[in-house]
Amino acid sequence: MRMTQKERGTFFQEKYQWDLLASRSIWAFGPDENGPNILLDDTLPSQIDKKMLGTVKDHIKQGFQWGAREGPLCDEPMRNVKFRLLDASLAQEPIFRGGGQIVPTARRVCYSSFLMAAPRLMEPIYYVEVQAPADCISAVYTVLARRRGHVTQDIPKAGSPLYTVKALIPVIDANGFETDLRTATQGQAFCLQVFDHWAVVPGDPTDSSIKLRPLEPASGQALARDLVLKTRRRKGLGEQIAVSKYLDDEFVLALSASGHADLLG
């Protein structure tokens, strides 16, 4: 954002009711400096040397940008995530806090904190407008229901025998929708599709206890897990999504000893 720190603080306070101090501690947006993710510096001057932290600020931002661009779930951009920097232990020697050390470390911190915060998968949603005769409306509803569509409005079109059905449908289920619709209505229905918004996919994408059957479409709370695994296979990524691979061995042992082993995946 092309604003001064003070202007940015006032903007977030007035528009989003943020705390003024927090809104002035914004370091970066990501990915690409204008994305929907945010990095905040919530460290206190009494606990950390702000001057030394400033020497690695750009490296931390680079690691944040990298992590936000290629998320740990399926190597896709993150969305609507807020990262707060609470503490940092930095070496006194500049050679040990260069970009080669800080950037990948910042990325790993973003990944591990993201996975430990109950992440969810998001998918794009189309706004769909269908026009069809009254006797075809039930067929339109059937086609939409098969593709996880949700009707928002169903009204007659003034001065014509047609009805207008407005609905929302996931983009991944919209492939071939128009052909399916015209087949079900004998070519009497016409539709328009445009991107509308992003929505959370039902289910936990990191829940390894969900059993997926081959060649059977997933539904309900298993949908997010199914989409993540299929995307990871297509990209050649492993099926396991474990936070432990982003943490040092000492931290993994400390979590296990404190009874939080369930967070490690």
Coordinates of C-alpha atoms in Angstrom, one line a residue, residues 131-135 155-164:
Q131 CA -32.8 -18.5 -18.3
A132 CA -35.2 -21.2 -19.2
P133 CA -38.9 -21.9 -19.7
A134 CA -41.0 -22.7 -16.6
D135 CA -41.3 -26.4 -17.4
I155 CA -37.9 -15.2 -10.6
P156 CA -40.0 -14.9 -13.8
K157 CA -38.7 -12.7 -16.5
A158 CA -41.2 -9.9 -17.2
G159 CA -42.9 -9.9 -20.6
S160 CA -41.7 -13.5 -21.5
P161 CA -42.4 -17.1 -20.7
L162 CA -38.9 -17.5 -19.3
Y163 CA -37.7 -17.8 -15.7
T164 CA -34.4 -16.5 -14.4

